Each structure stands twice: as structure tokens, then as C-alpha cells.
Coordinates of C-alpha atoms and ligand atoms in Angstrom, one line a residue:
X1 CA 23.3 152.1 75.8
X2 CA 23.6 151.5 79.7
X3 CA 25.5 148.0 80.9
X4 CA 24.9 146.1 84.0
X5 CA 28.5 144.8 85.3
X6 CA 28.7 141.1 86.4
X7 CA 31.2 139.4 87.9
X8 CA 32.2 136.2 89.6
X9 CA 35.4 135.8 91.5
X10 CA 37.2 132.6 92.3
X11 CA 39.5 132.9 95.2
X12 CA 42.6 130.5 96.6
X13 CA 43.3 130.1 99.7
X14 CA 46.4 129.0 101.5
X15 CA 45.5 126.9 104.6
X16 CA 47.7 127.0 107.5
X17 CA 48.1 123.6 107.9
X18 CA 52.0 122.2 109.6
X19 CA 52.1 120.2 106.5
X20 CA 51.3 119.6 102.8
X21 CA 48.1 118.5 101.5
X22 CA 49.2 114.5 100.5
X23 CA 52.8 114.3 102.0
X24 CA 54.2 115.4 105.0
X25 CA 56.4 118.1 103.7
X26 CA 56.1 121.4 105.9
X27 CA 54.5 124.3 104.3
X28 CA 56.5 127.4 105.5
X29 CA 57.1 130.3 103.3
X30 CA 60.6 131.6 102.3
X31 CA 62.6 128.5 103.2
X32 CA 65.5 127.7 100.9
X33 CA 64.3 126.4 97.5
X34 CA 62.8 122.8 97.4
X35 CA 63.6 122.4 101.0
X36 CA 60.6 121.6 101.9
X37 CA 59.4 119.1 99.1
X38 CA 59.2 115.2 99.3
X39 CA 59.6 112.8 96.5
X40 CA 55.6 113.4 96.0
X41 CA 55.6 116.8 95.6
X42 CA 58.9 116.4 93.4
X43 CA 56.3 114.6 91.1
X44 CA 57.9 111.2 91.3
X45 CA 56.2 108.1 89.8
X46 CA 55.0 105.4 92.3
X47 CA 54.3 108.1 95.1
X48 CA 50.9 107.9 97.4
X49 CA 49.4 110.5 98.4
X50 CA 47.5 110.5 101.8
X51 CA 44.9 113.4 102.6
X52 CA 45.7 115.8 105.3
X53 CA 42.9 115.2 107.9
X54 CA 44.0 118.9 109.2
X55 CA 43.2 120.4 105.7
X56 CA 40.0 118.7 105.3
X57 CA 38.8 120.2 108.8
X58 CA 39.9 123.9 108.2
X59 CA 37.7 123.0 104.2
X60 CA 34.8 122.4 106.2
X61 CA 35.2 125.3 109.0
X62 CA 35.2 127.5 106.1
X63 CA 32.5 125.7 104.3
X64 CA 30.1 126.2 107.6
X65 CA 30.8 130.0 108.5
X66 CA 30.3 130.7 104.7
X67 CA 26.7 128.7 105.2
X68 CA 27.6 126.1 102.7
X69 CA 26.1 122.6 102.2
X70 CA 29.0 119.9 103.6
X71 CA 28.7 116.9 101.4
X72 CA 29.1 113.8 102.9
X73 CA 30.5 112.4 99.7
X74 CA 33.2 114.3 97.9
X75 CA 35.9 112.8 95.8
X76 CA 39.4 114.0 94.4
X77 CA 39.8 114.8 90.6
X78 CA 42.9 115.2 88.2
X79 CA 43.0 117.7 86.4
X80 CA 45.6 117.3 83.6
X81 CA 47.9 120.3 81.8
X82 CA 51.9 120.8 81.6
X83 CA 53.3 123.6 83.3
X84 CA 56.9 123.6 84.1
X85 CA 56.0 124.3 88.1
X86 CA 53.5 120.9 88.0
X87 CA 55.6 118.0 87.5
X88 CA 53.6 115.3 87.7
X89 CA 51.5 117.1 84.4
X90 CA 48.0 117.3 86.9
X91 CA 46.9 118.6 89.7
X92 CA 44.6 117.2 92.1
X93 CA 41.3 118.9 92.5
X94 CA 37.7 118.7 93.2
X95 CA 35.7 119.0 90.1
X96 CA 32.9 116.3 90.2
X97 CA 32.3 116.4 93.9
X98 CA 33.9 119.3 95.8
X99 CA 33.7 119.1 99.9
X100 CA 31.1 122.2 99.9
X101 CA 28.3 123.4 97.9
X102 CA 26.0 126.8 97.5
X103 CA 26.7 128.9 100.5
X104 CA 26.5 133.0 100.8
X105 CA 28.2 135.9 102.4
X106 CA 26.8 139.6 103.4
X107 CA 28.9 142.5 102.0
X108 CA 28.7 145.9 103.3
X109 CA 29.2 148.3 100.5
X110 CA 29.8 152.1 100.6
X111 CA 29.8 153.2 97.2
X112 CA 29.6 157.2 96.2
X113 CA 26.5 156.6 93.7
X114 CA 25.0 154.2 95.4
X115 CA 25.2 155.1 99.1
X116 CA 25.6 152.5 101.9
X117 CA 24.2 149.0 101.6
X118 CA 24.5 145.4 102.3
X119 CA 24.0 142.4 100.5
X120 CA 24.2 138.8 100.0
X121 CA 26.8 137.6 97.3
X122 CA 25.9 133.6 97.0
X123 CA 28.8 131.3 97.0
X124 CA 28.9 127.7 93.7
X125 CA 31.3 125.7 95.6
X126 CA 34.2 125.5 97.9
X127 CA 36.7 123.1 96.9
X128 CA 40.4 121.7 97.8
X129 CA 43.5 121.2 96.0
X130 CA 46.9 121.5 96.0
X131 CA 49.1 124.7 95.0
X132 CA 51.5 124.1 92.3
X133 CA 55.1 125.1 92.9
X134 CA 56.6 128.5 91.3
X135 CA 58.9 129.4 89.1
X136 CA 61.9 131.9 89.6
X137 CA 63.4 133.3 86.9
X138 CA 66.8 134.2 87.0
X139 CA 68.1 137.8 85.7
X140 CA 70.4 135.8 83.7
X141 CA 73.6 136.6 81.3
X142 CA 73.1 136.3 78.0
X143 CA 70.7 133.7 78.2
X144 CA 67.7 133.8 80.3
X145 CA 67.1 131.6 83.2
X146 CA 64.7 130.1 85.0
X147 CA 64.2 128.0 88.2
X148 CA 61.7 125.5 89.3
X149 CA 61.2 125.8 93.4
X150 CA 58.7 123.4 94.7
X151 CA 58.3 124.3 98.1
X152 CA 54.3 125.4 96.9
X153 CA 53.7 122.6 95.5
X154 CA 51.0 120.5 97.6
X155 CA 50.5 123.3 100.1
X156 CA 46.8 123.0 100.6
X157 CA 44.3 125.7 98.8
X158 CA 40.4 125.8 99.1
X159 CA 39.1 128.0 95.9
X160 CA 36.2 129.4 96.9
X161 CA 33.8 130.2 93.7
X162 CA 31.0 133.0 93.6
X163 CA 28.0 133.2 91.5
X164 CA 28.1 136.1 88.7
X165 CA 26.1 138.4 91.3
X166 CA 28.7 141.0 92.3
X167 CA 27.8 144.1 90.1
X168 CA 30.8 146.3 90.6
X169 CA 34.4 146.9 91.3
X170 CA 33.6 147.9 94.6
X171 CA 31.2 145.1 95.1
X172 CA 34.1 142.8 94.6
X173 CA 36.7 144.7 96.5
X174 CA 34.2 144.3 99.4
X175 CA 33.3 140.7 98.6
X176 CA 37.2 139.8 99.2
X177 CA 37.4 142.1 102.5
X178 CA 34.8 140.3 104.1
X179 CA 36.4 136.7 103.0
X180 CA 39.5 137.6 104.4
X181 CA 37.9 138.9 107.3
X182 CA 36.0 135.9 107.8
X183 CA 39.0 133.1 107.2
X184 CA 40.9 135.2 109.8
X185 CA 38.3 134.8 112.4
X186 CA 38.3 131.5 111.6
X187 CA 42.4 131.4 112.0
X188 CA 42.1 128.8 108.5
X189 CA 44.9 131.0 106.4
X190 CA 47.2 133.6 107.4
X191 CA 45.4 135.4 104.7
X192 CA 48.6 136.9 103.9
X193 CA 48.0 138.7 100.2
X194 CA 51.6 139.3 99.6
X195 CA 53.1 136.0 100.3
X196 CA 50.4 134.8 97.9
X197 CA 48.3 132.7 100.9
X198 CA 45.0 134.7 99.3
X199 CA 45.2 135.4 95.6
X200 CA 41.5 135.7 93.4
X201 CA 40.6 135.7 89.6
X202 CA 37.8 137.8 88.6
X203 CA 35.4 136.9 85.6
X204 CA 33.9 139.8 84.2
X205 CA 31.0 140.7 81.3
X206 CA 28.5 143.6 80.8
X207 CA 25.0 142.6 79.3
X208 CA 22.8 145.6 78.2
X209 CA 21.1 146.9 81.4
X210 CA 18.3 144.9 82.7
X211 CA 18.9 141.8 80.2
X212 CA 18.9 138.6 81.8
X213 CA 21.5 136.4 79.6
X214 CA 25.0 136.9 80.6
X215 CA 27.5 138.3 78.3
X216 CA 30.6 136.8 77.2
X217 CA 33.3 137.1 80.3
X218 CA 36.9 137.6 80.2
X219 CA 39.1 136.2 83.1
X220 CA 41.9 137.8 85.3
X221 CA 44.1 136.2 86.9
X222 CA 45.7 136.4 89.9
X223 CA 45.3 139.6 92.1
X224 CA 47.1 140.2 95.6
X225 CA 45.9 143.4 96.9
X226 CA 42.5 145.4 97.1
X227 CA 44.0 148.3 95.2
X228 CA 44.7 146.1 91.9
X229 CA 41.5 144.3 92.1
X230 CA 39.7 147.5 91.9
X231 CA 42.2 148.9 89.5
X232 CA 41.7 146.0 87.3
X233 CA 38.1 145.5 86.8
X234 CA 37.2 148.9 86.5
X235 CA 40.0 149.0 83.7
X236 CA 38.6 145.7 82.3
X237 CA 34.7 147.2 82.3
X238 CA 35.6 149.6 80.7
X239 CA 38.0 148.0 78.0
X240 CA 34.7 145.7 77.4
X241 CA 32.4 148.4 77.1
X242 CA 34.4 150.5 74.3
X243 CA 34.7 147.1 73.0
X244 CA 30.9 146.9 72.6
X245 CA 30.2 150.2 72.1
X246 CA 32.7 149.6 68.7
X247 CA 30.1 147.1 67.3
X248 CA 32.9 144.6 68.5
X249 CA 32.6 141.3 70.6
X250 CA 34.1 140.1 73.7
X251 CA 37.0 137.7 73.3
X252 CA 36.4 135.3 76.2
X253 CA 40.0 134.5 77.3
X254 CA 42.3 134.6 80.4
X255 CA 44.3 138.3 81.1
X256 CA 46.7 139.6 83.3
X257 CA 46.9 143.0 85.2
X258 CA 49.4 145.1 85.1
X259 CA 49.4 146.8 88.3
X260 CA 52.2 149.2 86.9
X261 CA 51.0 150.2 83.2
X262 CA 47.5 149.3 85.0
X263 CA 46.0 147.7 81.9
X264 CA 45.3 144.0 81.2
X265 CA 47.0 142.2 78.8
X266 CA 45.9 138.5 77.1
X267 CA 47.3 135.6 78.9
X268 CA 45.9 133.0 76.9
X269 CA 42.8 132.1 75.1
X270 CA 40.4 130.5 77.7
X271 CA 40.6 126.7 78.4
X272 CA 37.5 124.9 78.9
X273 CA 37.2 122.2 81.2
X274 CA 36.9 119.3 78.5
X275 CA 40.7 120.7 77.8
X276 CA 42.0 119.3 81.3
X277 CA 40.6 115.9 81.1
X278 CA 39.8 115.3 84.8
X279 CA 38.8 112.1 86.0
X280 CA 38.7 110.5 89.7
X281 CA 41.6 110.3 91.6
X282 CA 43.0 106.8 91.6
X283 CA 45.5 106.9 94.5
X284 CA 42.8 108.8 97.0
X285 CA 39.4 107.1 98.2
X286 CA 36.5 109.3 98.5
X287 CA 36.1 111.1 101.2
X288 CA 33.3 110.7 103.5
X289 CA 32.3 113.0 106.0
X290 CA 29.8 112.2 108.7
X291 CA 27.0 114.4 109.9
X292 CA 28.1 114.0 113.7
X293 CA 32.3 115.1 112.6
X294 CA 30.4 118.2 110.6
X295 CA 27.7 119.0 113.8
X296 CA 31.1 118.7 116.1
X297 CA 33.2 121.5 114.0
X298 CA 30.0 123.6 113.7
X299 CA 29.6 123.3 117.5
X300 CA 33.3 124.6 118.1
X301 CA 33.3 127.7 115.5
X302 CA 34.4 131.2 116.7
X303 CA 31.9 134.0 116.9
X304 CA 32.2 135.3 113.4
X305 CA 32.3 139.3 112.2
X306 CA 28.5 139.4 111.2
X307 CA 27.7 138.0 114.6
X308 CA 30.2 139.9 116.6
X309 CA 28.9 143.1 114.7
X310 CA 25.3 142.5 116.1
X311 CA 26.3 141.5 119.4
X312 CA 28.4 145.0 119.6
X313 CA 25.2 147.0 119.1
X314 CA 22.6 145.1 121.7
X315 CA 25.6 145.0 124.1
X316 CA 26.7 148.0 123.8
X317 CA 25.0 150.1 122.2
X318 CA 27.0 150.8 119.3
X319 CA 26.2 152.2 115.4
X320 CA 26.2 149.4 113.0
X321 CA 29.3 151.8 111.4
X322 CA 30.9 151.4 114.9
X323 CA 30.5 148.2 115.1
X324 CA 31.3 146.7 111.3
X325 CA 34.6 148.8 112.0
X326 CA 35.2 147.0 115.3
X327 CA 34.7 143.8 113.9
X328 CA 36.1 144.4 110.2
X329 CA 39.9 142.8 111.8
X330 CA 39.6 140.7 114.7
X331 CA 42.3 141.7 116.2
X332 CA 40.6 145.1 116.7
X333 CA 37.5 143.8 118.2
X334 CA 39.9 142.0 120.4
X335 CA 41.2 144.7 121.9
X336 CA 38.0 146.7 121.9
X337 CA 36.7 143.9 124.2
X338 CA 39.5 143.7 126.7
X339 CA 39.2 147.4 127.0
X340 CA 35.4 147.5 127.7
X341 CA 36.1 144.6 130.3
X342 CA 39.0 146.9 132.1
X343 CA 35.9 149.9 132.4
X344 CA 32.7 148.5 131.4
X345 CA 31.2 152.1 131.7
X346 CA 32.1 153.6 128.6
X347 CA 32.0 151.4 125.2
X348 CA 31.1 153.9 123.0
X349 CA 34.4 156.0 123.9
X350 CA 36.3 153.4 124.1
X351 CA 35.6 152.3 120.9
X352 CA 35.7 156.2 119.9
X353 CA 39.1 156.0 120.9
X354 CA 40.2 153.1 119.4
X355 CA 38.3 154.0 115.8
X356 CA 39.7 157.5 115.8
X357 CA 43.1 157.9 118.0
X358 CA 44.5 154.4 117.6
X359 CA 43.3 154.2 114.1
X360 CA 45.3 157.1 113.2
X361 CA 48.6 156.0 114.7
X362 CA 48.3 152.5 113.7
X363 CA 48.0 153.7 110.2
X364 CA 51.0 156.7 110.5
X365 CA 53.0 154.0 111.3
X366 CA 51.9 151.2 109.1
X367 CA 51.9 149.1 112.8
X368 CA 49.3 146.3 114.0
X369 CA 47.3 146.5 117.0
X370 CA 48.5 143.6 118.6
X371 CA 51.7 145.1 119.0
X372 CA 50.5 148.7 120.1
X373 CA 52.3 150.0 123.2
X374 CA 49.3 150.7 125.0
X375 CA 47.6 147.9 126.2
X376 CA 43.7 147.4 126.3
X377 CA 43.4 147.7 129.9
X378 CA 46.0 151.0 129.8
X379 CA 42.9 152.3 127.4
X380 CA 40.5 151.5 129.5
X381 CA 42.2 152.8 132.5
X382 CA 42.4 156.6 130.5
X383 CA 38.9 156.4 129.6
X384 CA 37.6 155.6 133.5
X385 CA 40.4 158.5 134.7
X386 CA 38.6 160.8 132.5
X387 CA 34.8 159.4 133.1
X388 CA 35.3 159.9 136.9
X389 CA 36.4 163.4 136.0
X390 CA 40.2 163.3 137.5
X391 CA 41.6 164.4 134.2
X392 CA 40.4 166.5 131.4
X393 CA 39.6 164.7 128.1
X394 CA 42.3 167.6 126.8
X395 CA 45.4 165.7 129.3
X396 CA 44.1 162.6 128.3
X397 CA 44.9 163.0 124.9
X398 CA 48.2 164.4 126.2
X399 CA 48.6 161.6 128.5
X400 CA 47.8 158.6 125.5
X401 CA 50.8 160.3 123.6
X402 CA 53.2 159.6 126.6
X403 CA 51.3 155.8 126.9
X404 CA 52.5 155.5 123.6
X405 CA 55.9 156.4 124.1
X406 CA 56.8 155.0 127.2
X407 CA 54.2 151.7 127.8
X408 CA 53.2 153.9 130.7
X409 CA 49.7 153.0 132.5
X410 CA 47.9 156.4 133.4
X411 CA 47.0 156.3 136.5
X412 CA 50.6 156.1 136.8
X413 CA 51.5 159.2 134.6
X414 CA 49.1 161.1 136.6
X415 CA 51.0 160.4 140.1
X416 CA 54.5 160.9 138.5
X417 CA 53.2 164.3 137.0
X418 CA 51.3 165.6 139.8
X419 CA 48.5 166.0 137.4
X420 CA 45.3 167.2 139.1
X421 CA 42.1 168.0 137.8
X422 CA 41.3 171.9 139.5
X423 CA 37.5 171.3 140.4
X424 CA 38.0 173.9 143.6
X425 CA 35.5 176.4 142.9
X426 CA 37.2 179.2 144.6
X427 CA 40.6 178.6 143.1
X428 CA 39.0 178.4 139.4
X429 CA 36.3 181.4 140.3
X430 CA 39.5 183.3 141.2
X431 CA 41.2 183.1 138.1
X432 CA 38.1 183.6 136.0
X433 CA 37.0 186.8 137.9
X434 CA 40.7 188.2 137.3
X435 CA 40.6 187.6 133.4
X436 CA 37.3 188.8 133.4
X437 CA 38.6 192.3 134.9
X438 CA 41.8 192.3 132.8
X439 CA 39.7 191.8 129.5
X440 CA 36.8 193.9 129.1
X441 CA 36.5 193.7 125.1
X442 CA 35.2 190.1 125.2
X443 CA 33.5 191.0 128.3
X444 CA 31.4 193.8 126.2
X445 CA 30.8 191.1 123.1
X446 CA 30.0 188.8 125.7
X447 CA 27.0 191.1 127.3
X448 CA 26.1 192.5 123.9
X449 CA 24.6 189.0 122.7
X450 CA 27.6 187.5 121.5
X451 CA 27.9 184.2 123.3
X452 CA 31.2 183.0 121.7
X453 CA 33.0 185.5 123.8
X454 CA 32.3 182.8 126.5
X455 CA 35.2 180.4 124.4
X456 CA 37.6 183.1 124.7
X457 CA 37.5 182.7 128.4
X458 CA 37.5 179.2 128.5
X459 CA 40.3 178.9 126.7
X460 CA 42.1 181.7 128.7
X461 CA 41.6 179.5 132.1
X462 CA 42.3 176.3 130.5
X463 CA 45.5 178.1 129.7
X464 CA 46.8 179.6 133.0
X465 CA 45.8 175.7 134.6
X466 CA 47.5 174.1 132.1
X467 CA 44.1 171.9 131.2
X468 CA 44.0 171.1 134.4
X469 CA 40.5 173.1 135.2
X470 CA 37.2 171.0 135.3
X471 CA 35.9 172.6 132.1
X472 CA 32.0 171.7 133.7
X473 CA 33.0 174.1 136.4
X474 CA 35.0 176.6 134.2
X475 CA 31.9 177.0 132.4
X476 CA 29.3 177.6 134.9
X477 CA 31.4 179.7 136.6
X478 CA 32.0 181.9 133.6
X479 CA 28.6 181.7 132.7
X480 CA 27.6 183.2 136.2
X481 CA 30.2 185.8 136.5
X482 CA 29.1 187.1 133.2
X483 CA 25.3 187.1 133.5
Ligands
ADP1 P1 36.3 128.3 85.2 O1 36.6 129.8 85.2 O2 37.4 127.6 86.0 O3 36.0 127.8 83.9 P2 33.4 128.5 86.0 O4 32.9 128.3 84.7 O5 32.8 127.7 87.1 O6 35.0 128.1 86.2 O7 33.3 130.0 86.4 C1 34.1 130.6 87.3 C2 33.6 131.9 87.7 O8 33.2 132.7 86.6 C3 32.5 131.9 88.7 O9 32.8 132.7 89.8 C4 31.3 132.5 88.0 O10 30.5 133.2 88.8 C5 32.0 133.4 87.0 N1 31.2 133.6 85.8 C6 30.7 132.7 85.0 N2 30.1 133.2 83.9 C7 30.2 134.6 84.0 C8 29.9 135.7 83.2 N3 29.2 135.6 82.1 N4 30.2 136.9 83.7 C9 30.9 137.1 84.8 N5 31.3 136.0 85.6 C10 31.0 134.8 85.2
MG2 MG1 38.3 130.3 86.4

């Protein structure tokens, strides 16, 4: 039997705000442990907790460029259980009435069965709460320790829920990408997967291929990185289907990844949300958010990837793979637009340049683009030189190795080396006449139909000029002399 894959993910996001959602504790990661905590994120009894206006506009940035619904009415909910990193026994969530509703994102998908594609993926909800604190636990002596640090606890998260509609691992691993992508733009999270500030669950099921009723899912908990996501539901699909294929049934319960064995394991048996006993927030009002507060946040977004993306290829003529690339980190696109405004000419290399030369080192040396030694304008600058044909694409490549290593600009490596593009037709058809006499093998293939031969040449004066010839006027030249 064939299965269809569905899965739903629910990701947490760290916002970036100075402070916590209820207290004013900071929210910095790796300070010393429970520096940062007040007597409300300690869990004390009698403490008030007062909503971080900050939070609540970075909820409702991302609820807009995700194309949510912003309700003007949404309310906080406990939601009760004991864990030793949740003093108080509940967390405060949105259950009832989160801040956002519905909503959709477009992932771009390049999968080796199913070719390129996009799609929509639509979003359930968006809602705030605060992160619980974390546990450390101690290598120990004989008895094993462990610590409580609160520092986490209250930082402000929006979990953005999906629909079941993603229908692979790859699907998924795109459907995060382009979240990520998106909060950046926004600058709402650091989006830093490591430090935990963008961590996802994925529920997955199979139902027998076209069926309509959704299978029994299992939950994982937890991921940090693309790699384990994709790891861990193909592992899990495929755990389900042997499953099924056995005559057996899907156990729906919560499981962990292994990233290192690369298997999941059983956490617990699934909770449902009758178990947590939410109910309304006693020590928060509702919260009430106008239509001309939500119009005035809409009015001030960023240009977002999608948008950017379309722009790139009625501006500038770009593929859509150019410009999804460009756009994928916005960093990138950035410094793709300060280039193109330093030489408006030539987008298309520039981007070239950027997607293939920069690309390359960036990822030799595991370095960001915002702190690449040669600067946007520096880019632009080599790709004008070249355009106006006072280098050779061959010492410009030369040239961005020496930008690199020195923060040169170079127009200024150009005077400094005496580098001069040889377009002097007598100096050039002097050399090329020469090599023509002291090689008459090539010269015979050449005349005998074999128009390779020409390269030999080329190569031969690029050679003796250093790449300094116009190659334009290498080759007619040659062409000529050869005839
Ligand atoms: P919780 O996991 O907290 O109980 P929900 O019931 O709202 O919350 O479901 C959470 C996620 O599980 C959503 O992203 C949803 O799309 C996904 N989901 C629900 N049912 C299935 C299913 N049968 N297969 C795969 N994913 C599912
Ligand atoms: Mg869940």
C-alpha cells in the first residue's frame, strides 16, 4: 500500500524584546544563572504580571507578514502542569483566544522526485507565552545533580501552529527556512537555532494514499537545526509505516530525536488539553487591540522575501532562482542592493558574483556576509572595471582574492599593480602573429576544420600578457590571422 505523509509543525519563537514577557527582567542569553530573574519569574506567590507592550507589537508584526487575522480580542490562559523549570506549576498561554488566527506562507520546494515547486502551507494560530526556565544537570559524584536556572523563564515566545498540510520532510525543512527567513526580515527573533531562540515540534501520521481522514500522529519535540528536522521525520515516517505495514497501530504520544543514534525515542504518552486545565488569566485583562494600532504596524512593515523576490526580477531582470537566493537571508539581498546601487549596469553579475564567488568563500569559511572584507561598493566597483573593459574578467577574479585579503578597493589594486588591459591591436597582433609562426601544428588543425585549435592560441597570448590582453581582440585577431 502507498501512504500520503502529513504533518503539522508547531514552532517557538524567542522575541527579542529588552525584557521579559510580565516582569522587567532582561532576557539576554548566557548570563550567570538566575541573574536575570525577578521574584515573578522565580514563581513567587502575590506577584503581577504586566504584559510587555514590546512583545505584543513584534506578535502582531509577525501575525500580519504571515497574513493572519489580528483579533481585536485575545485573552491570556493558564495552562497548569509541574515541571521542575515552571515554578509557579502553569504557564501562561493563549488557548481560548490567541492574538492571531488562520494565516499562510509560500514554500519553495526543490525535491528530487518531485522537481521544483511552490506552495501555500496555511497557518491555525499564532499565539504568545512565556518560555519556561531550563534545567542543568550537573555531571555529578556519586549522586546525580541537577540545577534549576531561570533566566528563560518569562522570555517571550510566539508558537506559531500549521495546519497538517506539509506532505514531506522536505516540505517541512522548507516550511521552517522560509519562517526563519521571514521573522529575520522582520528583525522579531534573532532566530538563533542554537541558543534555542527558534525550536519546532513536528506532528506526524501517514493515511493510505488519497484517504481523506487523518491518521493517528505522533509528536516530536524540540528540533534546533534543519539537518535533524529532516533526519527525524523521515526516520519517524518510516518507523510509522513499518508500523502499519506490521498490521500494528500508531501509538499517538510525544518522542524525542536522537540526533546522534538518529532514531526517536518515547518521551511520554500524549497529553490532551483537558490534562492542563487552562482557564483565563486572573492577574492579566484582555487584551484589546484596535484596528487603527494594527493598520499603523501594517503600514511600517519591511519589504518581506516573497516581495523582495518579485521586485528583484521586474527590476532587474533576474531568474526567480536568482532571486529566491538573493532574498533567502536578508543580509544577502542587502548587500546585493548596495552593490547594484554602486554600478547599476550590471545586476545579473553582480548577483552572479555574489551567488557564486562570495557564496563559496562565505561558506569555506563558515563567515557572514556582513562581515565580508569586501564591501558592496568594492563589488560593484570590480564588476564596472571589468564592464568598461579595463580588466579582464580572468584579473578580476585575481584581483577579488587580493580584495579579500587586504580590504583593498580595485580601482586601487589596479593603480598599485600597474595592471592594464592590452587592447593595442598592433602590440596584441604582434604577439599573435609570432606564436602563430613558432607553432605550425595547431596552425594545420586549425586550417584543417578543427576550430578548437583557436583556444590553444588564446590561451598562449593570454599567457605571455599575463591576462592582461582584451580577449574580444585576442580573438578576432586570431581569427583573422588564421583565415
Ligand atoms: P497540541 O499538539 O498542542 O495538542 P494541536 O492539537 O492543535 O495541538 O495540534 C498541533 C499540531 O499538530 C498542528 O500543527 C496540527 O497541524 C498538527 N496535527 C494535528 N493532527 C495531525 C495529524 N493527524 N497528523 C499530523 N499532524 C497533525
Ligand atoms: Mg503539540
Amino acid at each position: 500500500m502507498n501512504w500520503d505523509t502529513v504533518i503539522g509543525l508547531e514552532v517557538h519563537v524567542q522575541l527579542n524584546t529588552k525584557t521579559k514577557l510580565f516582569s522587567h527582567a532582561e532576557t539576554s542569553f548566557g548570563a550567570g544563572a538566575n541573574s536575570h530573574t525577578t521574584a515573578l519569574d522565580q514563581g513567587h506567590p502575590g506577584t503581577l504580571p504586566v504584559l510587555n507592550r514590546e512583545a505584543l507589537r513584534k506578535a502582531i508584526q509577525a501575525g500580519l507578514a504571515l497574513h493572519c487575522t489580528i483579533n481585536e480580542y485575545s485573552r491570556f490562559d493558564r495552562k497548569n502542569y509541574f515541571y521542575p523549570d515552571l515554578p509557579k506549576a502553569y504557564q501562561i498561554s493563549q488557548y481560548h483566544h490567541p492574538i492571531c488566527s488562520k494565516g499562510w506562507l509560500e514554500i519553495s520546494v526543490n525535491d528530487p522526485k518531485r522537481g521544483e515547486y511552490a506552495r501555500k502551507i496555511h497557518l491555525t494560530r499564532i499565539h504568545l507565552e512565556e518560555d519556561a526556565g531550563k534545567l542543568v544537570h550537573g555531571q555529578g559524584g556519586a549522586v546525580a545533580e541537577s540545577y534549576v536556572d531561570l533566566n528563560r523563564a518569562g522570555t517571550p515566545l510566539i508558537e506559531i501552529v500549521s495546519e497538517p498540510e506539509l506532505t514531506s520532510a522536505l516540505e517541512a525543512v522548507a516550511y521552517l527556512q522560509k519562517l526563519r527567513s521571514i521573522l529575520l526580515y522582520l528583525g522579531v527573533s534573532d532566530c538563533n537555532m542554537e541558543e534555542g531562540s527558534l525550536r519546532c515540534d513536528a506532528n506526524i501520521s501517514l493515511k493510505p494514499e488519497g484517504s481523506s481522514a487523518l491518521g493517528n500522529r505522533t509528536e516530536i519535540k524540540n528540533m534546533n537545526t534543519f539537518k535533524g528536522l529532516l533526519a527525524a521525520v523521515e526516520y519517524e515516517v518510516r518507523r510509522q509505516q513499518r508500523v502499519l505495514e506490521g498490521g500494528g497501530k500508531v501509538e499517538t504520544e510525544t518522542l524525542l530525536f536522537d540526533p546522534v543514534e538518529r532514531k526517536t525515542r518515547s518521551m511520554r504518552s500524549k497529553e490532551d488539553a483537558h490534562d492542563y486545565r487552562y482557564f483565563p488569566e486572573p492577574d492579566l485583562p484582555p487584551v484589546l487591540v484596535g484596528k487603527d494600532q494594527v493598520d499603523a504596524i501594517a503600514a511600517a512593515l519591511p519589504e518581506l522575501p516573497d516581495a523582495k523576490r518579485d521586485r528583484y526580477q521586474k527590476d532587474f531582470g533576474l531568474s526567480l532562482y536568482d532571486a529566491d537566493v538573493l532574498v533567502s537571508e536578508k543580509p544577502m539581498a542587502s548587500y546585493f542592493e548596495a552593490a547594484v546601487a554602486a554600478f547599476p549596469a550590471e545586476p545579473k553579475k553582480i548577483c552572479n558574483w555574489i551567488t557564486t564567488e562570495i557564496a563559496g568563500t562565505l561558506n569555506e569559511g563558515n563567515r557572514s556576509i556582513e562581515t565580508f572584507p569586501v564591501k558592496p561598493e568594492a563589488l560593484g566597483e570590480l564588476v564596472r572595471l571589468v564592464s568598461e573593459g579595463a580588466i579582464t574578467g580572468k584579473i578580476a577574479k585575481e584581483l577579488f582574492a587580493e580584495m579579500i585579503a587586504t580590504g583593498k578597493r580595485p580601482a586601487d589594486l589596479v593603480k598599485e599593480k600597474g595592471i592594464q588591459v592590452i587592447s593595442d591591436d598592433g602590440a596584441l597582433r604582434a604577439i599573435c602573429e609570432r606564436l602563430i609562426r613558432e607553432n605550425p601544428d595547431p596552425v594545420a588543425k586549425y586550417r584543417g576544420g578543427n576550430k578548437n585549435a583557436l583556444g590553444f592560441f588564446v590561451g598562449a597570448v593570454m599567457k605571455e600578457t599575463k591576462g592582461q590582453a582584451n580577449p574580444k581582440s585576442v580573438n578576432q585577431i586570431l581569427a583573422e590571422l588564421l583565415k
